XYZ file of C-alpha atoms in Angstrom:
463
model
C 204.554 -79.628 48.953
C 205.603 -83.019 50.501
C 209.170 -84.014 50.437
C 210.335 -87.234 49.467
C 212.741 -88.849 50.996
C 215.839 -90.759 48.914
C 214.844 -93.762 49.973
C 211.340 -93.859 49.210
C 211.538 -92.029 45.721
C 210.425 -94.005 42.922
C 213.262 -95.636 40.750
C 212.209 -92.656 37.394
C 212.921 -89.779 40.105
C 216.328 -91.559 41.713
C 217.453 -91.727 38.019
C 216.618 -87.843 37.072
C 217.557 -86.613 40.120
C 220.592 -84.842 40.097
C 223.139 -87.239 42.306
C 224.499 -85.853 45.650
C 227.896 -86.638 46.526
C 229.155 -89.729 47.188
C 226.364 -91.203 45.200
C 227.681 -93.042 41.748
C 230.643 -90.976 40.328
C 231.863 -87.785 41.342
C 233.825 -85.293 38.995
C 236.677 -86.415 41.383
C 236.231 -90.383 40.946
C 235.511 -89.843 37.112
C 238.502 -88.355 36.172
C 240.280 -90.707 38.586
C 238.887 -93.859 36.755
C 239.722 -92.392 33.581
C 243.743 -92.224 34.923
C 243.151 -95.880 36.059
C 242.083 -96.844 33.209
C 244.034 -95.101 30.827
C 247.448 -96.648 32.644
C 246.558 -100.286 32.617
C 245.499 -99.683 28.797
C 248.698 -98.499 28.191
C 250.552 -100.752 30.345
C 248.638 -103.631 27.826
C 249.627 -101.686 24.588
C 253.389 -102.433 26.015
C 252.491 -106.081 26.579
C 251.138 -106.256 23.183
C 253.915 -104.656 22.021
C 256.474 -106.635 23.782
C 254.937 -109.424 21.959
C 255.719 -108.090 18.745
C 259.185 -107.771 19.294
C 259.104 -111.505 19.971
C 257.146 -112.194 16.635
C 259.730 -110.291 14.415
C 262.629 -112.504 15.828
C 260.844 -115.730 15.632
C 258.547 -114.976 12.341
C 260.189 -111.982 10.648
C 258.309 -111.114 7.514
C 257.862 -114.563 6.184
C 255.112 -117.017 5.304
C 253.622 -118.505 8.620
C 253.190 -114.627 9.990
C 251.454 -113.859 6.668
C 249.549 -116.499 6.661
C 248.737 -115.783 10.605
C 247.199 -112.419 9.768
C 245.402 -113.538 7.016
C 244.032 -115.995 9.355
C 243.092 -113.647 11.911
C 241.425 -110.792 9.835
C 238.027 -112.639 9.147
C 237.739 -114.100 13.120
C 238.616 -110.185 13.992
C 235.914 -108.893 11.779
C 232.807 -111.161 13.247
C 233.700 -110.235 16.632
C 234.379 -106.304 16.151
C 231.009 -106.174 14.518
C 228.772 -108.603 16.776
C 230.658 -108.108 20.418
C 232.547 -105.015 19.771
C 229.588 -102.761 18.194
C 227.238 -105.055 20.577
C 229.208 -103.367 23.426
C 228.373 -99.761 22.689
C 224.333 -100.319 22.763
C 224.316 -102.401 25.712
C 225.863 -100.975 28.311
C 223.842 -97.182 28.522
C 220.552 -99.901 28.444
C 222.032 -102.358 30.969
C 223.020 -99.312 33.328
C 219.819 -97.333 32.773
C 217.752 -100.666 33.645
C 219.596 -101.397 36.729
C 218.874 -97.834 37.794
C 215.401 -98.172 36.971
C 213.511 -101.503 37.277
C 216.884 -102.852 39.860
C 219.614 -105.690 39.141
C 217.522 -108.622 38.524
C 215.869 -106.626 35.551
C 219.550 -105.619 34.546
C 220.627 -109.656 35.084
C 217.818 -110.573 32.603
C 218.760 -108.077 29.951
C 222.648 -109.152 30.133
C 221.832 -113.142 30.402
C 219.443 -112.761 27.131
C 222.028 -110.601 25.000
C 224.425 -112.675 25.828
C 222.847 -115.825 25.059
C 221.786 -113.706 21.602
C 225.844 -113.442 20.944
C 226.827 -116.443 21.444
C 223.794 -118.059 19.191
C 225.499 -115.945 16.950
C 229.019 -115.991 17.254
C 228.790 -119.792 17.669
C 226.837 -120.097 14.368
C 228.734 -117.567 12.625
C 232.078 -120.016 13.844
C 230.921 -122.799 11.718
C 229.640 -121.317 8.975
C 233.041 -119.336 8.338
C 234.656 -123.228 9.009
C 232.272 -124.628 6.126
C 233.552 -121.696 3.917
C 237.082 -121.019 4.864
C 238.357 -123.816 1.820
C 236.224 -121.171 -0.587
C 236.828 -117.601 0.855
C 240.736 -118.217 1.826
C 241.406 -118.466 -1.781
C 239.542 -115.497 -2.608
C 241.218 -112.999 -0.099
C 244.951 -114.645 -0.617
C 245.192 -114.656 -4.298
C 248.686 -114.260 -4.508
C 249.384 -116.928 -1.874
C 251.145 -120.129 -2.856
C 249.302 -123.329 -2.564
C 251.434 -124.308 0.545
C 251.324 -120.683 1.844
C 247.481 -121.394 1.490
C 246.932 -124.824 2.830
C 249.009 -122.976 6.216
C 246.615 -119.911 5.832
C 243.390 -122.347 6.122
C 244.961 -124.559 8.979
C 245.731 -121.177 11.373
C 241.792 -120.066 10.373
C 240.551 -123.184 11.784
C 242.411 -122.957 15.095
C 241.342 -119.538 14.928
C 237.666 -120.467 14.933
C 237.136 -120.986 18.811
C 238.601 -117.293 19.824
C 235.534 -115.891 18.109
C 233.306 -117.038 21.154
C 235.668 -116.569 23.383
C 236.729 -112.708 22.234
C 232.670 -112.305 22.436
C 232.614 -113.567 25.782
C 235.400 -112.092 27.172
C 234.524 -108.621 25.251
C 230.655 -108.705 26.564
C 232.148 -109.448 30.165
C 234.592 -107.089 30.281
C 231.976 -104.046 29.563
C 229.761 -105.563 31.955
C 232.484 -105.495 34.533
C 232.872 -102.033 33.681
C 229.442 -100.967 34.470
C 229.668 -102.210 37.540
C 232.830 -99.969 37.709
C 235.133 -102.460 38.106
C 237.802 -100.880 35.441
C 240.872 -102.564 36.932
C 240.636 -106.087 35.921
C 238.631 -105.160 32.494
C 241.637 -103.105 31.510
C 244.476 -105.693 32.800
C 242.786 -108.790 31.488
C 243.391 -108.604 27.739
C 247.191 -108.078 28.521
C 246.822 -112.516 28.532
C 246.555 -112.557 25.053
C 249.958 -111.565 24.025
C 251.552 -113.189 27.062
C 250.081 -116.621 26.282
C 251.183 -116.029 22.442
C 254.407 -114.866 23.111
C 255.519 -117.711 26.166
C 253.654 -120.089 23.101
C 256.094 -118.726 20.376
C 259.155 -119.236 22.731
C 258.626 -122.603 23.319
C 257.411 -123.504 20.075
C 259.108 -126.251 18.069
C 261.202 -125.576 14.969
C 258.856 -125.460 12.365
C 255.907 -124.991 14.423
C 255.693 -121.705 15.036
C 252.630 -120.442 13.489
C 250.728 -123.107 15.016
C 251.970 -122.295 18.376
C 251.429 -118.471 17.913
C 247.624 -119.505 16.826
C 247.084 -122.049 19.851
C 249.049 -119.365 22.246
C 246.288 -116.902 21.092
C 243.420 -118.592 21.567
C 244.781 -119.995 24.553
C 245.346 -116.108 25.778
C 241.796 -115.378 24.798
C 239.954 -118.469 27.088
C 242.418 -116.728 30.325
C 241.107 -113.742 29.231
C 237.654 -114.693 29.525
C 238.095 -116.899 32.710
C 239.008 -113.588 34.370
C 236.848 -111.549 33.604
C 233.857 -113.772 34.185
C 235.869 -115.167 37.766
C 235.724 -110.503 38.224
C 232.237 -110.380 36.948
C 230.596 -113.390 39.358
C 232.365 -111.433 42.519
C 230.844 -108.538 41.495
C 227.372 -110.378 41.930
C 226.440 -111.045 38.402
C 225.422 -114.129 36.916
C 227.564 -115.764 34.008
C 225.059 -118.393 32.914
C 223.477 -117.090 29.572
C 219.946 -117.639 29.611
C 217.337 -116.173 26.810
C 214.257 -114.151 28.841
C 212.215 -113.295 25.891
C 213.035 -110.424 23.557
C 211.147 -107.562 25.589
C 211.454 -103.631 25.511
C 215.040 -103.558 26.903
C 216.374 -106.453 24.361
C 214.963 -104.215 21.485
C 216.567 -101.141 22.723
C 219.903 -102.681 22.119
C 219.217 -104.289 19.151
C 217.868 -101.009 17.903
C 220.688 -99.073 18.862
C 223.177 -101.716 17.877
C 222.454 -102.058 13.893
C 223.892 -98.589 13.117
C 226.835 -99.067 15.026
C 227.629 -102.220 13.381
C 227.027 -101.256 9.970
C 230.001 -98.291 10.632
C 232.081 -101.031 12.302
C 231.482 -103.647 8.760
C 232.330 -100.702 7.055
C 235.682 -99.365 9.600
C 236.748 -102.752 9.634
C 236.573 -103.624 6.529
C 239.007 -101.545 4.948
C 241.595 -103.579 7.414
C 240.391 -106.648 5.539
C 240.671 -104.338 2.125
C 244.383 -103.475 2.869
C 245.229 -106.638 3.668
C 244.351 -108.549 0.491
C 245.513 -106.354 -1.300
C 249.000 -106.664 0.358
C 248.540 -110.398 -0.605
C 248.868 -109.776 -4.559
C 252.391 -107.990 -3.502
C 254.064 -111.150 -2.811
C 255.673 -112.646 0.156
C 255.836 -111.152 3.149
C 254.034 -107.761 1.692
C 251.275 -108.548 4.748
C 253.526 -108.809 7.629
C 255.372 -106.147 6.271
C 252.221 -103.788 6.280
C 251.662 -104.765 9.743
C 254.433 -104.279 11.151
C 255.109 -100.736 9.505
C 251.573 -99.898 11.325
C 252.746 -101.437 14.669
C 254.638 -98.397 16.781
C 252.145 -95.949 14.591
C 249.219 -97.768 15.986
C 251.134 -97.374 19.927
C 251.448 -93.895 19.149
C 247.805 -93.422 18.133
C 246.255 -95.468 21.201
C 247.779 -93.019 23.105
C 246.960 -89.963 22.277
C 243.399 -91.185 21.291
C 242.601 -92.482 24.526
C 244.226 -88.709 25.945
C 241.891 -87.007 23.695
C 238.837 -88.950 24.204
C 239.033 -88.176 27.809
C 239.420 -84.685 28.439
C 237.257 -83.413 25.581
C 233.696 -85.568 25.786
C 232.650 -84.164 29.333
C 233.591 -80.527 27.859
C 231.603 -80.700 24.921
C 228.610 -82.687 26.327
C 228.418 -80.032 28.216
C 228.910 -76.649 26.294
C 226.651 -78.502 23.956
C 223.918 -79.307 26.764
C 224.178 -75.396 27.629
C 224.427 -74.620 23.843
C 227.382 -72.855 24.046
C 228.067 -72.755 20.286
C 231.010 -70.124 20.840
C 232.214 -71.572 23.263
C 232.858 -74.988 21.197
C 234.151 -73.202 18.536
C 237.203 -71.843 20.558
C 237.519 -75.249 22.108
C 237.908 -76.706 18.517
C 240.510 -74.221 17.431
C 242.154 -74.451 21.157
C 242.479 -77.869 20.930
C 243.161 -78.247 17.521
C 246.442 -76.441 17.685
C 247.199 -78.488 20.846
C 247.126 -81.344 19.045
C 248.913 -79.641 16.100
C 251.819 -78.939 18.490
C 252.311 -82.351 20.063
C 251.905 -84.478 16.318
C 253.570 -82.392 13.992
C 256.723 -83.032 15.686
C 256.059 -86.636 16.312
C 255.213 -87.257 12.825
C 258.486 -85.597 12.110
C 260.689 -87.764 14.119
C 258.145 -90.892 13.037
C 259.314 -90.213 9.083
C 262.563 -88.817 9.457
C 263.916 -91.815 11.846
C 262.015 -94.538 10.744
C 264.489 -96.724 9.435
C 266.241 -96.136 12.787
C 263.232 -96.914 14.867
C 262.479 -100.056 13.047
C 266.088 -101.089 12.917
C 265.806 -100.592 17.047
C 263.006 -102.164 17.873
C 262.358 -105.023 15.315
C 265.760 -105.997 13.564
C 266.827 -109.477 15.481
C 266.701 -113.075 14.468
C 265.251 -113.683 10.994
C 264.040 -109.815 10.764
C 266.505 -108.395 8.108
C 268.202 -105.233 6.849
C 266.036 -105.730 4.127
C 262.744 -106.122 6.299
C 264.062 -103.060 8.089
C 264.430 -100.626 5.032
C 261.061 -101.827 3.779
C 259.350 -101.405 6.740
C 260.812 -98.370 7.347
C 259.425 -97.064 4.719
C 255.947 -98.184 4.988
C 256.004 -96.917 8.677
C 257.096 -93.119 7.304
C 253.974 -92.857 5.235
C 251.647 -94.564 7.868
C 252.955 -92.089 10.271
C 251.528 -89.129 7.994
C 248.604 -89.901 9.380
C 248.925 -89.012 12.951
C 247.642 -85.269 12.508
C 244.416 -86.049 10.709
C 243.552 -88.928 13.277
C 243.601 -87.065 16.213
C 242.555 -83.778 15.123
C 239.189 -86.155 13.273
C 238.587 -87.790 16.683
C 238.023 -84.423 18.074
C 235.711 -83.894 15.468
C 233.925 -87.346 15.956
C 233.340 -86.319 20.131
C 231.553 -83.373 18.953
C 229.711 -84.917 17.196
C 228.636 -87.430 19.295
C 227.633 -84.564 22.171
C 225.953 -83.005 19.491
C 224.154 -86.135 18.362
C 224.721 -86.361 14.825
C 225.888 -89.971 14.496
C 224.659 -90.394 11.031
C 227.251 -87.894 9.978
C 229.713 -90.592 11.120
C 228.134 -93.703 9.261
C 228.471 -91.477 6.096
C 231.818 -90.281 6.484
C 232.364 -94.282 7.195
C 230.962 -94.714 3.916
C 233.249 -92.332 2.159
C 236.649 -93.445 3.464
C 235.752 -97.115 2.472
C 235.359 -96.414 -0.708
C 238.093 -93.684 -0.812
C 240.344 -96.446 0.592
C 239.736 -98.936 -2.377
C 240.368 -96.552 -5.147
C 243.612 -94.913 -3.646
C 245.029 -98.604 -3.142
C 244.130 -99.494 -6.586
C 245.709 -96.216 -7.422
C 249.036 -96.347 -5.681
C 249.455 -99.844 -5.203
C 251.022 -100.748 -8.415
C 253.867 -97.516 -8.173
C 254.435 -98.018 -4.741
C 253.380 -101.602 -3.509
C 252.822 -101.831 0.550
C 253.955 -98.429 0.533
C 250.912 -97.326 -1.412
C 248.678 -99.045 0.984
C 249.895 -97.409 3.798
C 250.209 -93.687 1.781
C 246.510 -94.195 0.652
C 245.220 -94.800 4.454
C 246.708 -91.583 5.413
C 244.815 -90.033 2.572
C 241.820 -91.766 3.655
C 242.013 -90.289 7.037
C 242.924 -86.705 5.690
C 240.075 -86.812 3.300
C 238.064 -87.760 6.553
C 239.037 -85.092 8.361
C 238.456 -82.610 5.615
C 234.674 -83.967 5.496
C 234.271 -83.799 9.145
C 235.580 -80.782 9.351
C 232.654 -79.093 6.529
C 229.966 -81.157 8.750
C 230.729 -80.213 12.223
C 231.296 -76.641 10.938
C 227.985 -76.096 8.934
C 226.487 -78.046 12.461
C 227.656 -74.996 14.572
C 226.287 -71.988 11.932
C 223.244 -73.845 11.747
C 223.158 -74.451 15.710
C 223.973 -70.726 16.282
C 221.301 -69.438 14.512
C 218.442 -71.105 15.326
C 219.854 -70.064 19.066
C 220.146 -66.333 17.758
């Protein structure tokens, strides 16, 4: 048998190959990246989080920061689902290509999706400007006609940050795959900063504006970064469309599912938050803020979660170790059971106090504080279910059963509709936040049947 050489193996054999050391990641480097990346994203939670502090003292729960996150769900949604779920398809293609057929064949794939989103996002941008006067009204039916008229004004400055966030979001995973994780994870820390040095030297009066312009401002440095990391990295930033060939189609095909679960996921955000507009003034920023140190909490331990289990599971499921995942499960599920129960204890039990703390300064009052307190208790419920379900949703993924998740996706959006219609009117934005920790429990309950009937079924056909 002939040997063959590294260097003159064809591009298919390189990629199956197992890779010796030093080449691509090691176990060593992976986990390493992971830390890196992990710190700086929790660094940038603080950032963002710093910048809420400075909301509730300049904003509090009143009408521009309503009106602000009214303004912001719709811009949010269009790029979750086109950049966001885009993200996901791309980047397995984009590497594999690379790999394969080299980096001019990777440039090509990049330059066209890109040009693709931005067709897209830039369309979708004035479209949503034509209709904002129509849909506004719709979503922010208990909105006075002034509280409106702001609502519409903030959407239009909005309207540029979808491009931008698509840019900036497309760039950053790009810069990723070229494993540049530092400046991809640091980058999006511009966004608050620019909104928060815009709210401090905004004029009296003009705060919402300034928070709006700060953002999108934040955003375009955002962008500028990671596209000034990207082009040292070697890779072209000038979209270009190369035809829609085999690669191109891969992503696409790969893309619609996720996005349909991200409409879906996302859209109970947009669900929650009209609803909170029928509850009167300040029932929106309210919500949000009650969700704010939850959220922290969550991005956290997710992120800790997400990391250690996937390589464990990918491979006990490569090696169809069915046993062996179920004692990870229940290993790891009391884990997790052991760090959030008592977090979710302290969470309900002090919230007042931990609101009071962090957010109760300038025009955020006592009042704020004990409603927001109390909206943050029953958010906080949720912290068990969320964690132990994304353990669930890893397995799953090794195990390839995505559909599973576009129908559990299904369930909890409509779930989420009825228990808010259900709750709402005895409990107001508390009911909101009760029925999306319902939503979640419910979720974990289903996983729980799917990934356990997965494992039976898996066992036996291995017995």
């Amino acid at each position: 048998m002939t040997n063959t050489t590294e260097s003159e193996a064809s591009p298919a054999e390189r990629l199956s190959t197992p890779h010796r050391p030093g080449r691509h990641f090691t176990g060593r480097k992976i986990l390493g990246a992971a830390a890196l990346v992990g710190g700086l994203t929790v660094a940038t939670k603080g950032v963002s989080f710093g910048r809420d502090l400075i909301v509730a003292a300049t904003l509090g729960t009143g009408d521009g920061l309503d009106a602000f996150l009214m303004a912001s769900v719709l811009p949010t949604l269009v790029v979750t689902v086109i950049a966001g779920s885009l993200n996901s398809a791309l980047i397995p293609t984009y590497i594999r290509i690379r790999e394969v057929e080299g980096r001019d064949a990777a440039q090509r794939l990049l330059s066209s999706v890109l040009t693709a989103t931005l067709i897209a996002l830039g369309g979708l941008s004035v479209l949503l400007g034509f209709l904002v006067p129509w849909i506004m009204p719709l979503l922010t039916s208990g909105f006075s006609p002034a509280k409106l008229a702001l609502t519409c004004r903030l959407t239009y400055i909005l309207l540029p940050s979808i491009a931008l966030t698509g840019l900036a979001s497309l760039w950053s995973a790009a810069l990723n795959a070229e494993e540049r994780f530092a400046l991809a994870s640091l980058a999006p820390a511009a966004v608050p900063l620019t909104s928060a040095a815009a709210l401090l030297v905004a004029r009296p009066g003009g705060a919402s504006d300034a928070f709006a312009l700060g953002f999108v401002g934040g955003v375009l440095l955002q962008a500028g970064l990671v596209g000034w990391g990207l082009y040292r990295a070697g890779v072209a930033l000038v979209p270009r469309w190369w035809g829609g060939g085999p690669a191109v189609k891969t992503v696409l095909g790969q893309y619609l599912p996720v996005a349909s679960g991200a409409i879906l996921l996302n859209g109970t955000v947009l669900v929650d938050q009209t609803m909170a507009c029928r509850l009167g003034p300040g029932s929106v920023s309210m919500l949000s803020y009650g969700n704010k140190l939850i959220s922290l909490v969550l991005s956290i331990l997710m992120m800790a979660i997400g990391t250690a289990v996937l390589p464990y599971f990918s491979q006990r499921t490569a090696a169809g170790d069915w046993d062996g995942l179920r004692r990870m499960l229940r290993y790891q599920g009391g884990l997790i059971l052991l760090v959030t129960l008592p977090a979710t204890a302290v969470l309900i039990f002090f919230s007042e106090d931990l609101v009071r703390l962090l957010f109760q300064r300038g025009t955020f009052s006592d009042a704020d504080v004990r409603a927001v307190g109390g909206i943050q208790a029953l958010y906080a419920l949720q912290i068990p279910f969320v964690t132990l379900g994304l353990l669930l949703v890893r397995l799953i993924s090794a195990m390839a059963l995505n559909k599973l998740l576009l129908y559990g996706t299904v369930i909890s959006f409509a779930l989420n509709i009825i228990l808010d219609l259900i709750l709402m009117p005895h409990l107001g934005a508390r009911g909101i936040a009760l029925s999306t920790s319902l939503v979640y429990l419910a979720s974990f309950i289903f996983l729980s049947c799917c990934v356990g009937s997965a494992l039976r079924k898996r066992g036996r056909e291995c017995a």
